[in-house]
Amino acid sequence: MEEEVYDKIFDELINFLKQSHDVFGLKEHKSKHLINEVPTAALITGVNMPDHNTIYSNLFNQLKDGITPYIAQLASKDCPNIKSLLAKLVGQLMQTSDMLDDDEDEIDIKKVPCTMSVLCSWYHHTTMKTSPVKKQSKSPRKRLSKAAASDVSFPQFPPIVVIVEDLEGFTSPVLQDFIIMCSQNIKQLPIVLLFGIATSVSVVHRLLPQHVSSLLSIEKFQSKSSTEYLSEVIQMTLLNPDHPFRLGHKVFQLLLDLFLFHDFSTTSFIKRLQFAMMEHFFSQSASVLCCRQQDVASRVQKLNKDDVDMILQLQSVKRYIPHLKGEKQVLIKKNLAEAKIAITEMANVMFSHDTTFVPIMHCLHIITRSLPKHPLGKQLRELYAMCLEMSIVNTEEYQHANNLARMFARDELISFLGQCEVKLKSCSKLNAEADKLDDFRTRLIKLGDSCNDFVEEEEKAEPEPIEETKETGRREKTTLRSLQKKLMESAKKSRKLTKYEALRDDCMTYLQEMFRNYLKCPQSMPLYEVYYCTAVSEVRHHINASPRAALQTALSNPHYYLQCKCCKTDSGRMVESFPDLCIIYKLHLECGRFINLFDWLQAFITVVKGGSSENEDENTEEDQVLHARFIRAVSELQFLGFIKHTKKKTDHVARLTWGGC
């Protein structure tokens, strides 16, 4: 699924990398690189850092599938200087099956000079040599891997792709030296640079002076924003009728908030979605029915009486049963076979609702996404979240959007109806609705120049309703809102409608009725708990973790995680069976800003020895072991950020945190 998300940008990148040195080795190549420019692709990936590894790994795999076997990935943490960069570059490029003998697993890169001249010699040796019959490897595993590698056909002079994953992390001198080296050897090596940029292309000019940046022939590739990738992921998972699992309103909103306010990572969103699915199937016993529609009947037949009773006790089922006939209600409670038939029917009702829910929601989004201030949201996920919470037609936002939609121009309405018709035709159950929208669209087109003609009285389909008021003794209170409503109604009655306005009102009335019938809140459907994950507290507890609270709980009460009897004590007490780090932590809570290491050591020894006051030689082996344990525990506490070294007092450490367990 991740490859499908990044498919378009990968196609453009691969075409650029393939054509960058398409004439290498020919006479045209020398004339093409008279100015020694290095082909460079600037890939704008965005700030969604967890997704970068996925992007580069997928791109690496696609390049290996027929473009080039010579790919190097460079990260700033591994390249603090030009020497380390060249070592990484040469090491990754030369570790190929062509350079390995039958008895070698890898080349000892320490024995190879890491220079560009060595790289040029290696490249021409591997590409210009003839291809005699290779010796069979003694190892079947190596022979199999080489055979698999030989199945992929590469061009005679495949390009050398150097992927710089995080350009912002590299220092300017290292980049300058590397680019100058690549430019000087571009006629001998078909090098292509791929810069991974999280911000903007201007970072290239910020890191490189003009005489270096002029050596690059840069082409920009802008990946879609992470929010667009998120919409595609939601469309392929939660809005796909082939996948019965869904998220409840609160869980869906939680995952959206974590995405929008934390990391903008679709990879993390997918992992959270997987965890929510795991939590749903683990905690909800009735989730055994969360399967494809054709498998529901067989699974229902395998249910025993306890399982059926448990399903009948679900809140959504309890709300649905009273709507059935009286005789059927009695049979469901008494007859197991009838109960299974009813559960199967309820599951089919849920599947039918999900099948029609998504296309109709798409239609509503098409009509309302361009409205001013976007009352129903600009993105489909916003509308979907609102539909999960309650019936959308009963919200104030929908009423406001409906009023704005009744002012569409004719061309806009024709375009929207055409898009809605395409969405409805994707579902066979909505063919009648699609035909009705096509009829409205045809009538709007046929109006032509007569759309501004007024409707005659006899052409009105329905007479205006006459309001009947009851005579009461009390006078109705007039408010600003009621007065505004009365004035608008009177203005509508006094003003004659044009033919287009009358047809538009009929069309919007039909759409409103369609939305009311099909966009019912999923919470009102039977077996809602089976197909929708609603365990928001459990999902939030595990996904939106509090590391500081968990760390303090583990250090102050190790029994909470270890679950051992020896560590189970009253709150505040310490026993010798506690882990050394827990003892050190609880002792440091009793100290002030500065902690004397010698006193801390003596207190630690006292606790570990169980408070024994026997006089023992200080140089015994046991004391040396205790000293080592103490030093290790203090180092771990420093690593966790609770203490630090200080120069204000000799043999003291400073405490960095306050507050106990």
XYZ file of C-alpha atoms in Angstrom:
661
model
C 0.000 0.000 0.000
C 2.887 2.379 0.781
C 4.306 1.800 -2.714
C 0.949 2.776 -4.232
C 0.940 5.990 -2.187
C 4.346 7.084 -3.525
C 3.908 5.552 -6.982
C 3.601 8.779 -9.011
C 6.637 10.569 -7.577
C 8.702 7.386 -7.957
C 7.841 7.117 -11.662
C 9.026 10.680 -12.316
C 12.209 10.151 -10.311
C 13.092 6.872 -12.013
C 12.590 8.371 -15.480
C 14.936 11.222 -14.589
C 17.588 8.878 -13.173
C 17.312 6.593 -16.207
C 17.707 9.407 -18.743
C 20.395 11.376 -16.899
C 23.254 9.356 -18.472
C 21.499 7.601 -21.348
C 24.392 8.374 -23.764
C 27.222 7.460 -21.408
C 30.070 5.776 -23.272
C 29.080 7.333 -26.618
C 30.504 10.362 -28.387
C 27.484 12.418 -27.403
C 28.359 11.952 -23.745
C 31.486 14.097 -23.946
C 29.669 16.939 -25.659
C 26.821 16.661 -23.183
C 29.117 17.211 -20.194
C 31.455 19.892 -21.478
C 30.629 22.050 -18.461
C 30.877 19.106 -16.024
C 27.405 19.503 -14.513
C 26.239 16.697 -12.247
C 22.604 15.617 -12.760
C 20.835 16.187 -9.460
C 17.305 15.390 -8.335
C 16.026 17.492 -5.440
C 13.274 15.470 -3.754
C 11.151 17.582 -1.396
C 9.909 15.022 1.132
C 8.463 17.294 3.823
C 8.936 17.255 7.591
C 7.316 13.858 8.176
C 10.594 12.290 9.326
C 9.333 8.730 10.104
C 8.210 8.383 6.477
C 11.638 9.123 5.012
C 13.028 5.647 5.686
C 10.008 4.149 3.934
C 10.398 6.469 0.936
C 14.082 5.716 0.431
C 13.760 1.974 1.004
C 10.943 1.708 -1.569
C 12.892 3.863 -4.025
C 15.993 1.713 -3.471
C 14.016 -1.440 -4.285
C 12.542 0.042 -7.464
C 15.963 1.191 -8.685
C 17.307 -2.304 -8.121
C 14.530 -3.715 -10.342
C 16.254 -2.902 -13.631
C 17.657 0.646 -13.419
C 21.026 0.207 -11.715
C 22.732 -2.079 -9.207
C 25.032 0.744 -8.050
C 23.231 2.696 -5.343
C 24.706 4.359 -2.271
C 22.744 5.900 0.604
C 24.526 8.555 2.646
C 23.314 9.956 5.962
C 24.759 12.985 7.719
C 25.443 11.066 10.932
C 27.824 8.730 9.039
C 29.617 11.457 7.072
C 31.158 14.035 9.430
C 34.040 14.614 6.993
C 34.921 13.916 3.366
C 37.039 10.898 4.280
C 34.121 9.168 5.999
C 31.820 10.090 3.114
C 34.143 8.541 0.510
C 34.609 5.442 2.661
C 30.844 4.995 2.877
C 30.402 5.661 -0.839
C 33.105 3.280 -2.022
C 32.116 0.644 0.516
C 28.465 0.538 -0.548
C 29.146 0.643 -4.289
C 31.842 -2.027 -4.358
C 29.924 -4.545 -2.237
C 28.316 -6.156 -5.285
C 28.379 -9.700 -6.597
C 30.626 -8.638 -9.491
C 33.437 -7.749 -7.099
C 33.155 -10.831 -4.910
C 35.037 -14.029 -5.424
C 33.407 -17.386 -4.847
C 34.823 -17.718 -1.344
C 34.268 -14.102 -0.211
C 31.277 -12.769 1.645
C 32.297 -9.103 1.407
C 35.220 -6.924 0.443
C 37.538 -5.680 3.174
C 37.068 -1.990 2.475
C 39.977 -1.088 4.758
C 42.349 -2.568 2.178
C 40.860 -0.490 -0.662
C 41.927 3.196 -1.048
C 38.743 5.248 -0.844
C 39.314 7.679 -3.699
C 37.423 8.698 -6.807
C 40.165 7.305 -9.058
C 39.719 3.866 -7.491
C 35.967 4.199 -8.022
C 36.525 5.084 -11.710
C 38.785 2.089 -12.231
C 36.334 -0.216 -10.490
C 33.376 1.036 -12.572
C 35.139 0.611 -15.910
C 36.437 -2.795 -14.858
C 32.959 -4.051 -13.998
C 31.176 -2.569 -17.023
C 33.729 -3.003 -19.820
C 34.835 -6.552 -19.062
C 33.443 -9.408 -21.110
C 30.906 -11.771 -19.578
C 32.413 -15.290 -19.679
C 30.721 -18.225 -18.012
C 31.077 -17.720 -14.297
C 32.498 -20.368 -12.059
C 29.917 -22.113 -10.000
C 30.100 -21.148 -6.382
C 30.923 -23.799 -3.868
C 28.144 -22.557 -1.652
C 24.615 -23.313 -2.938
C 23.364 -20.232 -1.138
C 25.837 -17.956 -2.950
C 25.122 -19.661 -6.265
C 21.404 -19.060 -5.760
C 21.849 -15.404 -4.849
C 24.092 -14.775 -7.876
C 21.643 -16.516 -10.167
C 18.827 -14.409 -8.782
C 20.899 -11.276 -9.275
C 21.740 -12.225 -12.850
C 18.044 -12.512 -13.730
C 17.787 -8.706 -13.562
C 19.054 -7.097 -16.779
C 20.752 -3.700 -16.486
C 22.087 -1.442 -19.253
C 25.748 -1.713 -20.155
C 26.597 1.524 -18.322
C 24.106 1.796 -15.440
C 24.170 5.115 -13.577
C 25.654 5.441 -10.089
C 22.909 6.835 -7.871
C 24.039 8.545 -4.678
C 21.130 9.220 -2.307
C 21.842 11.986 0.210
C 19.002 11.284 2.643
C 19.113 14.413 4.825
C 20.773 17.288 3.010
C 20.129 19.750 5.841
C 22.216 17.639 8.207
C 25.414 17.764 6.123
C 28.062 20.393 6.727
C 28.845 22.800 3.910
C 32.576 21.899 3.475
C 31.819 18.185 3.121
C 29.149 18.804 0.483
C 31.325 21.237 -1.440
C 34.284 18.851 -1.649
C 32.078 15.926 -2.661
C 30.261 17.848 -5.408
C 33.521 19.174 -6.826
C 34.918 15.611 -6.937
C 31.789 14.347 -8.701
C 31.985 17.185 -11.241
C 35.640 16.490 -11.993
C 34.924 12.805 -12.658
C 31.546 13.103 -14.402
C 33.039 12.044 -17.757
C 34.368 8.794 -16.266
C 31.546 8.076 -13.799
C 27.813 8.449 -14.607
C 26.998 9.822 -11.152
C 23.490 11.036 -10.336
C 22.832 12.787 -7.035
C 19.523 12.556 -5.221
C 19.097 15.159 -2.481
C 16.469 14.423 0.130
C 15.215 17.808 1.335
C 12.718 18.268 4.153
C 12.248 22.049 3.815
C 12.792 23.743 0.439
C 15.254 23.846 -2.453
C 16.710 27.096 -1.111
C 18.690 25.034 1.387
C 20.980 24.007 -1.512
C 21.965 27.643 -2.091
C 22.304 28.214 1.640
C 24.779 25.346 2.055
C 26.672 25.783 -1.220
C 28.366 28.849 -2.696
C 27.562 29.889 -6.224
C 30.661 28.372 -7.839
C 29.725 24.956 -6.376
C 25.955 25.050 -6.914
C 26.597 25.957 -10.563
C 28.138 22.498 -10.975
C 24.736 20.907 -10.344
C 22.004 20.435 -12.922
C 19.120 20.399 -10.472
C 15.592 19.219 -11.219
C 12.981 19.568 -8.501
C 10.560 16.779 -7.558
C 7.844 17.820 -5.165
C 6.142 14.989 -3.350
C 2.565 15.441 -2.270
C 1.902 16.756 1.198
C 1.529 14.274 4.018
C -2.135 15.239 4.421
C -2.806 14.112 0.842
C -1.065 10.818 1.549
C -3.213 10.494 4.666
C -6.371 10.956 2.595
C -5.235 8.186 0.235
C -4.495 5.859 3.155
C -7.941 6.510 4.671
C -9.571 5.930 1.288
C -7.771 2.595 0.818
C -8.458 1.305 4.346
C -11.346 2.839 6.283
C -13.453 3.823 3.257
C -12.900 0.615 1.329
C -16.033 -1.608 1.305
C -13.816 -4.699 1.048
C -12.461 -4.006 4.550
C -15.164 -4.425 7.205
C -13.107 -2.987 10.074
C -13.846 0.647 10.924
C -12.864 3.186 13.570
C -15.328 4.809 15.918
C -15.589 8.590 16.068
C -13.364 9.121 19.126
C -10.682 6.664 18.018
C -10.615 8.127 14.504
C -10.361 11.655 15.898
C -7.546 10.543 18.222
C -5.496 9.143 15.328
C -6.138 12.281 13.286
C -5.009 14.539 16.140
C -1.830 12.518 16.647
C -1.098 12.830 12.933
C -1.867 16.545 12.573
C -0.319 17.771 15.825
C 2.638 15.390 16.301
C 4.498 13.937 13.318
C 2.594 14.207 9.978
C 3.660 10.619 9.331
C 1.456 8.268 7.338
C 3.698 5.391 8.435
C 2.941 6.152 12.086
C -0.757 6.547 11.272
C -0.796 3.085 9.675
C 0.927 1.574 12.720
C -1.577 3.217 15.058
C -4.408 1.951 12.876
C -2.944 -1.563 13.088
C -2.740 -1.284 16.871
C -6.359 -0.111 17.075
C -7.386 -3.120 14.984
C -5.408 -5.457 17.231
C -6.961 -3.902 20.333
C -10.448 -4.242 18.845
C -10.111 -7.936 18.009
C -8.418 -8.646 21.350
C -10.864 -6.849 23.648
C -14.193 -7.263 21.787
C -15.390 -10.871 21.839
C -18.071 -10.197 19.228
C -15.409 -9.084 16.734
C -15.384 -12.658 15.397
C -18.170 -11.438 13.079
C -15.961 -8.633 11.716
C -15.233 -10.378 8.428
C -16.281 -10.316 4.790
C -20.004 -10.441 4.099
C -19.842 -13.850 2.423
C -18.231 -15.337 5.552
C -20.719 -13.962 8.085
C -23.321 -16.741 7.759
C -20.792 -19.524 8.352
C -19.327 -17.763 11.385
C -22.739 -17.112 12.893
C -23.584 -20.803 12.639
C -20.486 -21.649 14.693
C -21.593 -19.456 17.606
C -22.768 -21.157 20.789
C -25.570 -19.982 23.055
C -23.288 -17.864 25.258
C -21.863 -16.090 22.230
C -25.330 -15.361 20.853
C -26.507 -14.031 24.224
C -23.444 -11.803 24.427
C -24.144 -10.355 20.968
C -27.799 -9.769 21.819
C -26.688 -7.744 24.853
C -24.844 -5.187 22.727
C -26.346 -1.713 23.006
C -26.822 -1.311 19.258
C -28.646 -4.667 19.079
C -30.871 -3.735 22.016
C -31.906 -0.563 20.185
C -32.579 -2.485 16.967
C -34.674 -5.394 18.314
C -37.695 -3.270 19.411
C -38.148 -2.194 15.768
C -38.817 -5.810 14.763
C -42.224 -7.456 14.810
C -43.502 -8.610 18.182
C -43.455 -12.307 17.285
C -39.902 -12.115 16.016
C -38.736 -10.411 19.196
C -40.032 -13.317 21.258
C -38.509 -15.947 18.946
C -35.101 -14.267 19.067
C -35.017 -14.482 22.858
C -36.220 -18.098 23.042
C -35.000 -19.838 19.886
C -31.253 -20.069 19.185
C -31.752 -20.723 15.458
C -33.987 -17.658 15.079
C -31.449 -15.565 16.983
C -28.695 -16.614 14.561
C -30.913 -15.734 11.589
C -31.581 -12.315 13.124
C -27.864 -11.706 13.731
C -27.119 -12.583 10.100
C -29.818 -10.152 8.936
C -28.415 -7.418 11.181
C -24.933 -7.985 9.748
C -26.339 -7.694 6.217
C -28.043 -4.442 7.201
C -24.705 -3.107 8.429
C -22.899 -4.152 5.245
C -25.632 -2.601 3.087
C -25.306 0.645 5.021
C -21.511 0.728 4.615
C -21.780 0.021 0.868
C -24.004 3.028 0.197
C -22.609 5.283 2.945
C -19.246 6.029 1.292
C -20.503 7.034 -2.239
C -23.205 9.255 -0.774
C -20.665 10.877 1.561
C -18.444 11.529 -1.472
C -21.389 13.279 -3.144
C -21.930 15.510 -0.124
C -18.225 16.336 -0.061
C -18.238 17.226 -3.762
C -21.089 19.667 -3.248
C -19.821 21.315 -0.029
C -15.996 21.314 -0.341
C -15.914 24.594 -2.312
C -18.368 26.507 -0.125
C -17.155 29.653 1.668
C -15.527 28.939 5.079
C -16.042 25.202 4.442
C -18.831 24.468 6.974
C -18.472 20.694 6.433
C -14.697 20.734 6.111
C -12.305 21.091 3.230
C -11.030 17.506 3.389
C -13.077 14.320 3.146
C -11.683 13.081 6.479
C -13.284 16.068 8.255
C -16.698 15.238 6.826
C -16.164 11.551 7.645
C -15.401 12.399 11.281
C -18.607 14.426 11.507
C -20.650 11.601 9.972
C -19.234 9.128 12.507
C -20.273 11.308 15.420
C -23.923 11.981 14.580
C -26.424 12.170 11.742
C -24.914 14.842 9.537
C -28.243 16.235 8.273
C -29.224 17.217 11.820
C -26.204 19.440 12.414
C -26.107 23.225 12.146
C -23.112 22.988 9.831
C -25.123 20.976 7.337
C -28.036 23.432 7.441
C -25.634 26.297 6.778
C -24.003 24.385 3.923
C -27.407 23.528 2.453
C -28.418 27.186 2.433
C -25.201 28.138 0.666
C -25.552 25.297 -1.854
C -28.964 26.643 -2.904
C -27.150 29.620 -4.443
C -25.002 27.645 -6.915
C -24.693 28.921 -10.465
C -25.986 26.684 -13.265
C -22.543 25.679 -14.565
C -21.346 24.797 -11.064
C -24.403 22.693 -10.331
C -24.117 20.830 -13.638
C -20.472 20.026 -12.913
C -21.215 18.853 -9.360
C -24.084 16.640 -10.500
C -21.837 15.015 -13.096
C -19.188 14.217 -10.472
C -21.803 12.876 -8.073
C -23.257 10.676 -10.793
C -19.846 9.065 -11.359
C -19.514 8.300 -7.627
C -23.009 6.823 -7.392
C -22.524 4.570 -10.422
C -19.650 2.856 -8.599
C -22.300 1.221 -6.383
C -24.945 -0.911 -8.066
C -27.434 -0.235 -5.257
C -27.456 3.472 -6.117
C -28.255 3.241 -9.836
C -31.712 4.773 -9.331
C -30.219 7.781 -7.541
C -27.577 8.144 -10.259
C -30.283 8.142 -12.952
C -32.243 10.783 -11.050
C -29.192 13.065 -10.836
C -28.568 12.492 -14.541
C -32.158 13.566 -15.221
C -31.659 16.798 -13.221
C -28.381 17.437 -15.048
C -30.034 16.917 -18.452
C -32.898 19.280 -17.570
C -30.425 21.930 -16.412
C -28.506 21.682 -19.683
C -31.700 21.918 -21.745
C -32.734 25.149 -20.034
C -30.181 27.050 -22.072
C -30.997 30.727 -22.476
C -34.446 30.302 -20.909
C -33.019 29.688 -17.438
C -33.685 33.304 -16.432
C -37.362 33.212 -17.488
C -39.838 33.384 -14.644
C -41.977 30.410 -13.764
C -45.623 30.920 -14.557
C -48.202 30.190 -11.909
C -49.660 27.167 -13.658
C -46.216 25.620 -14.146
C -45.563 25.327 -10.436
C -45.500 21.737 -9.363
C -46.873 22.394 -5.900
C -48.968 25.286 -4.629
C -47.463 27.361 -1.894
C -48.561 26.068 1.491
C -50.865 28.295 3.464
C -49.842 28.612 7.078
C -52.670 28.253 9.559
C -52.244 30.028 12.876
C -54.148 29.103 15.941
C -55.782 31.853 17.852
C -54.329 31.933 21.329
C -54.758 34.333 24.136
C -50.999 34.826 24.539
C -49.054 36.984 22.116
C -46.051 35.194 20.523
C -42.675 36.664 21.524
C -40.782 38.147 18.592
C -37.031 37.594 18.545
C -34.421 38.771 16.097
C -34.023 35.255 14.672
C -37.779 34.677 14.250
C -38.203 38.096 12.664
C -35.380 37.361 10.215
C -36.995 34.025 9.325
C -40.390 35.614 8.714
C -38.909 38.331 6.528
C -37.006 35.762 4.432
C -40.149 33.647 3.974
C -42.211 36.658 2.982
C -39.508 37.720 0.517
C -39.570 34.261 -1.077
C -43.350 34.334 -1.397
C -43.432 37.779 -2.947
C -40.578 37.124 -5.374
C -41.150 35.024 -8.469
C -38.644 32.220 -9.139
C -36.895 31.725 -12.443
C -36.996 28.348 -14.136
C -33.426 27.643 -13.104
C -34.069 28.594 -9.462
C -37.145 26.355 -9.312
C -35.245 23.413 -10.829
C -32.278 24.069 -8.523
C -34.540 24.020 -5.464
C -36.071 20.719 -6.603
C -32.589 19.255 -7.144
C -31.279 20.373 -3.742
C -34.426 19.081 -2.041
C -33.877 15.683 -3.631
C -30.215 15.677 -2.601
C -31.139 16.585 0.954
C -33.611 13.700 1.120
C -30.968 11.346 -0.302
C -28.442 12.435 2.311
C -31.030 11.975 5.061
C -31.803 8.414 3.951
C -28.260 7.129 3.418
C -26.010 9.162 5.728
C -27.319 7.718 8.961
C -24.892 7.726 11.854
C -23.180 4.292 12.100
C -23.819 4.304 15.845
C -27.526 3.866 15.125
C -26.928 0.702 13.089
C -27.090 -2.818 14.593
C -23.796 -4.587 15.465
C -22.001 -1.244 15.556
C -19.638 -2.506 18.283
C -18.641 -5.492 16.123
C -17.319 -3.521 13.151
C -16.251 -0.226 14.767
C -13.394 0.115 17.257
C -14.616 2.203 20.200
C -11.930 1.458 22.836
C -10.540 4.993 22.780
C -9.175 4.961 26.343
C -7.130 1.799 25.772
C -5.821 3.018 22.422
C -4.876 6.416 23.888
C -3.184 4.770 26.873
C -0.889 2.699 24.665
C -0.328 5.021 21.711
C -0.121 8.412 23.424
C 2.277 7.184 26.094
C 3.689 9.193 29.033
C 7.296 8.005 29.321
C 8.120 10.109 32.384
C 5.200 8.752 34.402
C 5.965 5.177 33.319
C 9.637 5.609 34.195
C 8.909 6.980 37.648
C 6.416 4.196 38.288
C 8.962 1.556 37.310
C 11.707 3.050 39.491
C 9.565 3.689 42.555
C 7.471 0.511 42.342
C 9.308 -2.214 40.364
C 6.633 -4.774 41.280
C 4.232 -2.966 38.920
C 6.205 -4.236 35.900
C 8.286 -7.139 37.248
C 5.341 -8.796 39.041
C 7.672 -10.634 41.417
C 6.707 -11.387 45.019
C 10.037 -10.254 46.464
C 9.545 -6.696 45.179
C 5.995 -6.349 46.498
C 6.210 -3.973 49.476
C 4.328 -1.118 51.029
C 4.650 2.282 49.444
C 7.906 4.042 50.307
C 9.740 1.010 51.666
C 12.940 -0.412 50.204
C 14.117 -4.012 50.328
C 17.402 -5.552 49.277
C 15.716 -7.489 46.443
C 14.934 -4.268 44.558
C 16.991 -3.679 41.382
C 20.020 -1.505 42.082
C 18.668 1.327 39.928
C 15.422 1.425 41.944
C 17.330 1.587 45.235
C 19.552 4.387 43.939
C 16.501 6.269 42.662
C 14.558 6.031 45.945
C 17.633 7.099 47.935
C 18.197 10.110 45.718
C 14.633 11.267 46.417
C 15.642 11.804 50.063
C 18.465 14.186 49.116
C 18.517 17.869 48.342
C 19.952 19.702 45.375
C 23.431 18.172 45.722
C 24.056 14.517 46.578
C 27.242 13.353 48.308
C 28.459 10.263 46.472
C 30.133 8.720 49.543
C 27.001 9.052 51.717
C 24.934 7.736 48.816
C 27.227 4.704 48.531
C 27.024 3.955 52.248
C 23.218 4.158 52.193
C 23.158 1.855 49.144
C 25.403 -0.722 50.872
C 23.218 -0.583 53.987
C 20.059 -1.299 52.014
C 21.627 -4.066 49.921
C 23.105 -5.823 52.990
C 19.759 -5.701 54.719
C 20.875 -3.249 57.422
C 23.546 -5.545 58.935
C 26.106 -3.642 61.049
C 28.873 -6.241 61.119
C 32.393 -4.851 60.794
C 33.936 -6.137 57.628
C 37.150 -5.352 55.804
C 36.600 -2.548 53.299
C 38.746 -4.254 50.683
C 36.794 -7.490 50.551
C 35.633 -8.811 47.205
C 32.004 -8.295 48.189
C 32.534 -4.569 48.761
C 34.239 -4.242 45.407
C 31.245 -5.840 43.740
C 28.914 -3.460 45.601
C 31.034 -0.492 44.499
C 30.789 -1.621 40.883
C 27.025 -2.104 41.176
C 26.689 1.361 42.693
C 28.737 3.000 39.935
C 26.704 1.275 37.239
C 23.383 2.277 38.825
C 24.499 5.908 39.169
C 25.577 5.927 35.526
C 22.170 4.578 34.470
C 20.406 7.222 36.564
C 22.543 9.894 34.901
C 21.697 8.459 31.474
C 17.991 8.713 32.315
C 18.456 12.415 33.110
C 17.855 12.467 36.870
C 21.345 13.647 37.906
C 24.424 15.277 36.394
C 28.032 15.949 37.351
C 28.771 19.281 38.996
C 31.947 21.283 39.640
C 30.452 23.306 42.463
C 31.161 20.632 45.056
C 33.762 17.883 45.044
C 32.458 14.298 44.993
C 28.889 15.533 44.524
C 26.286 15.222 41.776
C 23.437 17.644 41.098
C 19.844 16.541 41.114
C 17.875 17.525 37.992
C 14.327 16.516 38.937
C 12.043 17.202 41.861
C 9.033 15.383 43.183
C 8.778 11.826 44.340
C 6.714 8.853 43.321
